[in-house]
């Protein structure tokens, strides 16, 4: 749909001029339905040539030191494409690729055979990344729309796709810390019975989960239709208490994780 800069009226010196630019997304009629958006997103998963992997990689790098900039791009997408959620699955594909590599490292470290590796990989991608992510996204999507919308924006809502994108953003640092960094020092140091090993391994968990919570908070904070978004930081208190609890009982979370992973593929 094209927009017009002026509309002539009797006695006016202005003529009707057609603009080459589309109307802003916020004023378009007949915006794409959520089901249609989802269909287009899934269809593009198999169209690699249409994906912008360079931009997706830029986002992943910036999530570590400039996450606010990543969410600023979500605002730009809303203005241009009438949706906050990504319409390009390149970010998800890259995340799955990192899981393929990290799962191979886990399999080598734990002595898992190739069939076990495939079972483990399927579980990590479709349960840990997508399945758990859908559950968390749905819960936070419901809380946002039910309790956190500003009164002036009751006619609008948080897109479920955006909530899932926030999960993907927050999952990346967790993946790098627990699936990449940890694997290189697990057998050397973390799996020992020493208290300092428990402390170090559990501290990695604290940082990874804390990062997940913080990036989740930044995602919902970037939406101007929400209020009281600080509630997304409340789990940090629970996380800190749990961290102290694990240290008090010398519970090595990393060793428990490795045991759990290994038993997934037996």
mmCIF file of C-alpha atoms in Angstrom:
data_model
loop_
_atom_site.group_PDB
_atom_site.id
_atom_site.type_symbol
_atom_site.label_atom_id
_atom_site.label_comp_id
_atom_site.label_asym_id
_atom_site.label_seq_id
_atom_site.Cartn_x
_atom_site.Cartn_y
_atom_site.Cartn_z
ATOM 1 C CA UNK A 1 0.000 0.000 0.000
ATOM 2 C CA UNK A 2 1.439 3.381 -0.947
ATOM 3 C CA UNK A 3 1.150 6.551 1.110
ATOM 4 C CA UNK A 4 0.444 10.074 -0.101
ATOM 5 C CA UNK A 5 2.138 13.224 1.100
ATOM 6 C CA UNK A 6 -0.609 15.691 0.179
ATOM 7 C CA UNK A 7 -4.230 15.598 -0.898
ATOM 8 C CA UNK A 8 -5.403 18.490 -3.044
ATOM 9 C CA UNK A 9 -8.454 20.453 -2.070
ATOM 10 C CA UNK A 10 -10.425 23.193 -3.836
ATOM 11 C CA UNK A 11 -8.317 26.327 -4.035
ATOM 12 C CA UNK A 12 -5.189 24.534 -2.867
ATOM 13 C CA UNK A 13 -1.834 24.866 -4.612
ATOM 14 C CA UNK A 14 -0.853 21.342 -3.555
ATOM 15 C CA UNK A 15 -1.360 18.373 -5.820
ATOM 16 C CA UNK A 16 -1.777 14.731 -4.887
ATOM 17 C CA UNK A 17 1.791 13.371 -4.804
ATOM 18 C CA UNK A 18 2.472 9.655 -4.507
ATOM 19 C CA UNK A 19 5.315 8.686 -2.188
ATOM 20 C CA UNK A 20 7.707 5.891 -3.227
ATOM 21 C CA UNK A 21 7.860 4.716 0.395
ATOM 22 C CA UNK A 22 5.393 2.292 2.028
ATOM 23 C CA UNK A 23 3.181 3.414 4.844
ATOM 24 C CA UNK A 24 4.702 2.847 8.309
ATOM 25 C CA UNK A 25 3.966 -0.622 9.659
ATOM 26 C CA UNK A 26 2.206 0.826 12.673
ATOM 27 C CA UNK A 27 -0.501 2.320 10.429
ATOM 28 C CA UNK A 28 -1.051 -0.523 7.985
ATOM 29 C CA UNK A 29 -4.356 -2.296 7.791
ATOM 30 C CA UNK A 30 -4.711 -6.046 7.537
ATOM 31 C CA UNK A 31 -1.510 -6.950 9.351
ATOM 32 C CA UNK A 32 -0.368 -10.516 8.955
ATOM 33 C CA UNK A 33 -1.950 -12.920 11.429
ATOM 34 C CA UNK A 34 0.153 -14.774 13.990
ATOM 35 C CA UNK A 35 -0.537 -18.102 12.261
ATOM 36 C CA UNK A 36 0.566 -16.702 8.928
ATOM 37 C CA UNK A 37 3.742 -15.264 10.455
ATOM 38 C CA UNK A 38 4.537 -18.636 12.006
ATOM 39 C CA UNK A 39 3.939 -20.425 8.704
ATOM 40 C CA UNK A 40 6.284 -18.074 6.856
ATOM 41 C CA UNK A 41 8.926 -18.454 9.572
ATOM 42 C CA UNK A 42 8.842 -22.261 9.469
ATOM 43 C CA UNK A 43 8.858 -22.293 5.663
ATOM 44 C CA UNK A 44 12.004 -20.151 5.587
ATOM 45 C CA UNK A 45 13.898 -22.667 7.746
ATOM 46 C CA UNK A 46 14.563 -24.666 4.590
ATOM 47 C CA UNK A 47 15.490 -21.644 2.457
ATOM 48 C CA UNK A 48 19.078 -21.016 3.497
ATOM 49 C CA UNK A 49 19.767 -18.571 0.679
ATOM 50 C CA UNK A 50 17.108 -16.230 2.091
ATOM 51 C CA UNK A 51 18.612 -16.163 5.582
ATOM 52 C CA UNK A 52 20.865 -13.379 6.812
ATOM 53 C CA UNK A 53 23.459 -15.395 8.749
ATOM 54 C CA UNK A 54 25.853 -12.461 8.953
ATOM 55 C CA UNK A 55 23.300 -10.350 10.816
ATOM 56 C CA UNK A 56 22.338 -13.301 13.038
ATOM 57 C CA UNK A 57 26.002 -13.791 13.957
ATOM 58 C CA UNK A 58 26.296 -10.071 14.703
ATOM 59 C CA UNK A 59 23.361 -10.401 17.096
ATOM 60 C CA UNK A 60 24.910 -13.399 18.844
ATOM 61 C CA UNK A 61 28.207 -11.599 19.378
ATOM 62 C CA UNK A 62 26.489 -8.480 20.689
ATOM 63 C CA UNK A 63 24.401 -10.460 23.171
ATOM 64 C CA UNK A 64 27.552 -10.827 25.272
ATOM 65 C CA UNK A 65 28.550 -7.196 25.595
ATOM 66 C CA UNK A 66 25.817 -4.993 24.054
ATOM 67 C CA UNK A 67 22.502 -6.876 24.432
ATOM 68 C CA UNK A 68 20.536 -3.602 24.483
ATOM 69 C CA UNK A 69 21.637 -2.996 20.903
ATOM 70 C CA UNK A 70 20.153 -6.336 19.851
ATOM 71 C CA UNK A 71 16.761 -5.408 21.295
ATOM 72 C CA UNK A 72 16.963 -2.004 19.631
ATOM 73 C CA UNK A 73 16.894 -3.870 16.344
ATOM 74 C CA UNK A 74 13.663 -5.545 17.461
ATOM 75 C CA UNK A 75 12.188 -2.042 17.753
ATOM 76 C CA UNK A 76 13.300 -1.241 14.219
ATOM 77 C CA UNK A 77 11.666 -4.439 12.960
ATOM 78 C CA UNK A 78 8.376 -3.404 14.560
ATOM 79 C CA UNK A 79 8.460 -0.117 12.678
ATOM 80 C CA UNK A 80 9.303 -1.692 9.313
ATOM 81 C CA UNK A 81 7.625 -5.109 9.399
ATOM 82 C CA UNK A 82 4.841 -4.665 11.957
ATOM 83 C CA UNK A 83 6.222 -7.329 14.311
ATOM 84 C CA UNK A 84 8.812 -7.574 17.063
ATOM 85 C CA UNK A 85 9.528 -11.264 16.498
ATOM 86 C CA UNK A 86 12.183 -12.339 14.022
ATOM 87 C CA UNK A 87 10.943 -13.306 10.574
ATOM 88 C CA UNK A 88 14.333 -14.800 9.693
ATOM 89 C CA UNK A 89 15.173 -18.205 11.307
ATOM 90 C CA UNK A 90 18.938 -17.697 10.786
ATOM 91 C CA UNK A 91 19.479 -17.066 14.530
ATOM 92 C CA UNK A 92 17.773 -20.361 15.444
ATOM 93 C CA UNK A 93 19.732 -22.263 12.776
ATOM 94 C CA UNK A 94 23.049 -20.892 14.056
ATOM 95 C CA UNK A 95 22.069 -21.766 17.623
ATOM 96 C CA UNK A 96 21.316 -25.333 16.530
ATOM 97 C CA UNK A 97 24.712 -25.453 14.792
ATOM 98 C CA UNK A 98 26.489 -24.458 18.018
ATOM 99 C CA UNK A 99 24.557 -27.231 19.791
ATOM 100 C CA UNK A 100 25.745 -29.756 17.195
ATOM 101 C CA UNK A 101 29.361 -28.796 17.888
ATOM 102 C CA UNK A 102 29.013 -28.638 21.684
ATOM 103 C CA UNK A 103 27.123 -31.953 21.798
ATOM 104 C CA UNK A 104 29.993 -33.571 19.906
ATOM 105 C CA UNK A 105 32.356 -32.263 22.569
ATOM 106 C CA UNK A 106 30.149 -33.651 25.318
ATOM 107 C CA UNK A 107 29.972 -37.028 23.594
ATOM 108 C CA UNK A 108 33.745 -37.242 23.252
ATOM 109 C CA UNK A 109 34.274 -36.178 26.848
ATOM 110 C CA UNK A 110 31.741 -38.678 28.207
ATOM 111 C CA UNK A 111 32.727 -41.535 25.888
ATOM 112 C CA UNK A 112 29.349 -41.676 24.118
ATOM 113 C CA UNK A 113 29.202 -43.531 20.782
ATOM 114 C CA UNK A 114 27.837 -42.048 17.553
ATOM 115 C CA UNK A 115 24.287 -43.380 18.017
ATOM 116 C CA UNK A 116 24.297 -42.007 21.551
ATOM 117 C CA UNK A 117 25.517 -38.673 20.189
ATOM 118 C CA UNK A 118 22.590 -38.493 17.762
ATOM 119 C CA UNK A 119 20.096 -39.304 20.527
ATOM 120 C CA UNK A 120 21.715 -36.740 22.786
ATOM 121 C CA UNK A 121 21.700 -34.096 20.042
ATOM 122 C CA UNK A 122 18.020 -34.630 19.252
ATOM 123 C CA UNK A 123 17.187 -34.348 22.948
ATOM 124 C CA UNK A 124 19.232 -31.168 23.434
ATOM 125 C CA UNK A 125 17.755 -29.381 20.396
ATOM 126 C CA UNK A 126 14.117 -30.464 20.584
ATOM 127 C CA UNK A 127 13.730 -30.680 24.376
ATOM 128 C CA UNK A 128 16.277 -28.352 25.990
ATOM 129 C CA UNK A 129 16.273 -25.609 23.364
ATOM 130 C CA UNK A 130 12.852 -25.740 21.716
ATOM 131 C CA UNK A 131 10.606 -27.674 24.128
ATOM 132 C CA UNK A 132 11.674 -26.010 27.372
ATOM 133 C CA UNK A 133 11.898 -22.708 25.513
ATOM 134 C CA UNK A 134 8.287 -22.974 24.373
ATOM 135 C CA UNK A 135 7.151 -23.624 27.948
ATOM 136 C CA UNK A 136 9.118 -20.683 29.389
ATOM 137 C CA UNK A 137 8.070 -18.408 26.530
ATOM 138 C CA UNK A 138 4.400 -19.267 26.967
ATOM 139 C CA UNK A 139 4.508 -18.604 30.716
ATOM 140 C CA UNK A 140 6.251 -15.225 30.327
ATOM 141 C CA UNK A 141 4.018 -14.317 27.372
ATOM 142 C CA UNK A 142 0.928 -14.975 29.501
ATOM 143 C CA UNK A 143 2.285 -13.034 32.487
ATOM 144 C CA UNK A 144 3.192 -10.083 30.269
ATOM 145 C CA UNK A 145 -0.196 -9.851 28.569
ATOM 146 C CA UNK A 146 -2.240 -10.647 31.673
ATOM 147 C CA UNK A 147 -0.508 -8.531 34.322
ATOM 148 C CA UNK A 148 2.095 -6.163 32.885
ATOM 149 C CA UNK A 149 0.417 -4.299 30.016
ATOM 150 C CA UNK A 150 0.123 -0.560 30.589
ATOM 151 C CA UNK A 151 -3.520 0.614 30.800
ATOM 152 C CA UNK A 152 -3.067 2.740 27.687
ATOM 153 C CA UNK A 153 -2.065 -0.343 25.661
ATOM 154 C CA UNK A 154 -4.759 -2.831 26.633
ATOM 155 C CA UNK A 155 -5.691 -3.186 22.982
ATOM 156 C CA UNK A 156 -2.192 -4.455 22.141
ATOM 157 C CA UNK A 157 -0.305 -7.549 23.208
ATOM 158 C CA UNK A 158 3.141 -9.109 23.412
ATOM 159 C CA UNK A 159 3.752 -11.454 20.501
ATOM 160 C CA UNK A 160 4.423 -15.069 21.442
ATOM 161 C CA UNK A 161 7.091 -15.149 18.759
ATOM 162 C CA UNK A 162 8.877 -12.287 20.493
ATOM 163 C CA UNK A 163 8.814 -14.197 23.787
ATOM 164 C CA UNK A 164 10.395 -17.189 22.063
ATOM 165 C CA UNK A 165 13.039 -14.936 20.503
ATOM 166 C CA UNK A 166 13.866 -13.598 23.967
ATOM 167 C CA UNK A 167 14.393 -17.190 25.104
ATOM 168 C CA UNK A 168 16.715 -17.876 22.162
ATOM 169 C CA UNK A 169 18.705 -14.737 22.956
ATOM 170 C CA UNK A 170 19.042 -15.694 26.617
ATOM 171 C CA UNK A 171 19.898 -19.313 25.812
ATOM 172 C CA UNK A 172 23.030 -18.407 23.838
ATOM 173 C CA UNK A 173 25.256 -17.270 26.776
ATOM 174 C CA UNK A 174 24.050 -20.259 28.782
ATOM 175 C CA UNK A 175 25.073 -22.529 25.900
ATOM 176 C CA UNK A 176 28.526 -20.963 25.553
ATOM 177 C CA UNK A 177 29.289 -21.103 29.275
ATOM 178 C CA UNK A 178 27.900 -24.548 30.137
ATOM 179 C CA UNK A 179 28.349 -26.397 26.845
ATOM 180 C CA UNK A 180 31.614 -24.907 25.586
ATOM 181 C CA UNK A 181 33.754 -23.431 28.371
ATOM 182 C CA UNK A 182 32.873 -26.057 30.951
ATOM 183 C CA UNK A 183 33.715 -29.039 28.760
ATOM 184 C CA UNK A 184 37.391 -28.047 28.441
ATOM 185 C CA UNK A 185 38.038 -28.006 32.180
ATOM 186 C CA UNK A 186 35.517 -30.541 33.437
ATOM 187 C CA UNK A 187 37.794 -33.597 33.688
ATOM 188 C CA UNK A 188 40.818 -31.529 34.653
ATOM 189 C CA UNK A 189 39.258 -29.663 37.538
ATOM 190 C CA UNK A 190 35.463 -29.464 37.951
ATOM 191 C CA UNK A 191 34.665 -33.172 38.471
ATOM 192 C CA UNK A 192 37.033 -33.464 41.443
ATOM 193 C CA UNK A 193 35.748 -33.965 44.978
ATOM 194 C CA UNK A 194 37.391 -30.759 46.140
ATOM 195 C CA UNK A 195 35.165 -27.980 47.459
ATOM 196 C CA UNK A 196 36.927 -25.470 45.212
ATOM 197 C CA UNK A 197 35.872 -27.605 42.216
ATOM 198 C CA UNK A 198 32.257 -27.492 43.360
ATOM 199 C CA UNK A 199 32.532 -23.760 43.917
ATOM 200 C CA UNK A 200 33.995 -23.130 40.468
ATOM 201 C CA UNK A 201 31.535 -25.346 38.603
ATOM 202 C CA UNK A 202 28.516 -23.975 40.461
ATOM 203 C CA UNK A 203 29.720 -20.429 39.876
ATOM 204 C CA UNK A 204 29.650 -21.110 36.145
ATOM 205 C CA UNK A 205 26.028 -22.164 36.577
ATOM 206 C CA UNK A 206 25.304 -19.007 38.562
ATOM 207 C CA UNK A 207 26.781 -16.812 35.826
ATOM 208 C CA UNK A 208 25.041 -18.701 32.996
ATOM 209 C CA UNK A 209 21.574 -18.702 34.593
ATOM 210 C CA UNK A 210 22.047 -15.131 35.818
ATOM 211 C CA UNK A 211 22.835 -14.085 32.265
ATOM 212 C CA UNK A 212 19.706 -15.898 31.050
ATOM 213 C CA UNK A 213 17.538 -13.997 33.529
ATOM 214 C CA UNK A 214 19.179 -10.641 32.773
ATOM 215 C CA UNK A 215 18.834 -10.913 28.982
ATOM 216 C CA UNK A 216 15.224 -12.036 29.443
ATOM 217 C CA UNK A 217 14.610 -8.935 31.555
ATOM 218 C CA UNK A 218 16.184 -6.681 28.910
ATOM 219 C CA UNK A 219 13.926 -8.204 26.265
ATOM 220 C CA UNK A 220 10.672 -7.393 28.029
ATOM 221 C CA UNK A 221 12.006 -4.066 29.289
ATOM 222 C CA UNK A 222 12.510 -2.996 25.668
ATOM 223 C CA UNK A 223 8.728 -3.105 25.080
ATOM 224 C CA UNK A 224 7.146 0.276 25.770
ATOM 225 C CA UNK A 225 3.736 -1.351 26.233
ATOM 226 C CA UNK A 226 4.828 -3.098 29.452
ATOM 227 C CA UNK A 227 5.235 -1.818 32.999
ATOM 228 C CA UNK A 228 6.901 -3.243 36.139
ATOM 229 C CA UNK A 229 9.271 -5.337 34.019
ATOM 230 C CA UNK A 230 11.654 -5.513 36.989
ATOM 231 C CA UNK A 231 9.631 -8.568 38.086
ATOM 232 C CA UNK A 232 11.647 -10.557 35.543
ATOM 233 C CA UNK A 233 14.696 -10.004 37.776
ATOM 234 C CA UNK A 234 13.058 -11.629 40.833
ATOM 235 C CA UNK A 235 14.362 -15.127 39.950
ATOM 236 C CA UNK A 236 17.882 -13.812 40.624
ATOM 237 C CA UNK A 237 17.091 -13.909 44.346
ATOM 238 C CA UNK A 238 15.967 -17.537 44.129
ATOM 239 C CA UNK A 239 19.058 -18.342 42.079
ATOM 240 C CA UNK A 240 21.378 -16.783 44.680
ATOM 241 C CA UNK A 241 19.729 -18.732 47.516
ATOM 242 C CA UNK A 242 19.971 -21.985 45.554
ATOM 243 C CA UNK A 243 23.638 -21.283 44.789
ATOM 244 C CA UNK A 244 24.433 -20.898 48.498
ATOM 245 C CA UNK A 245 22.464 -24.067 49.238
ATOM 246 C CA UNK A 246 24.503 -26.112 46.751
ATOM 247 C CA UNK A 247 27.767 -24.856 48.219
ATOM 248 C CA UNK A 248 26.623 -25.579 51.772
ATOM 249 C CA UNK A 249 26.027 -29.235 50.846
ATOM 250 C CA UNK A 250 28.969 -29.464 48.427
ATOM 251 C CA UNK A 251 26.568 -30.387 45.616
ATOM 252 C CA UNK A 252 28.488 -30.273 42.359
ATOM 253 C CA UNK A 253 25.912 -29.218 39.776
ATOM 254 C CA UNK A 254 28.243 -29.775 36.833
ATOM 255 C CA UNK A 255 28.907 -33.372 37.846
ATOM 256 C CA UNK A 256 25.168 -33.952 38.261
ATOM 257 C CA UNK A 257 24.592 -32.458 34.809
ATOM 258 C CA UNK A 258 27.140 -34.778 33.200
ATOM 259 C CA UNK A 259 25.587 -37.799 34.917
ATOM 260 C CA UNK A 260 22.140 -36.716 33.750
ATOM 261 C CA UNK A 261 23.313 -36.179 30.165
ATOM 262 C CA UNK A 262 25.057 -39.526 30.011
ATOM 263 C CA UNK A 263 21.966 -41.358 31.240
ATOM 264 C CA UNK A 264 19.818 -39.708 28.581
ATOM 265 C CA UNK A 265 21.406 -41.788 25.846
ATOM 266 C CA UNK A 266 21.725 -45.170 27.559
#
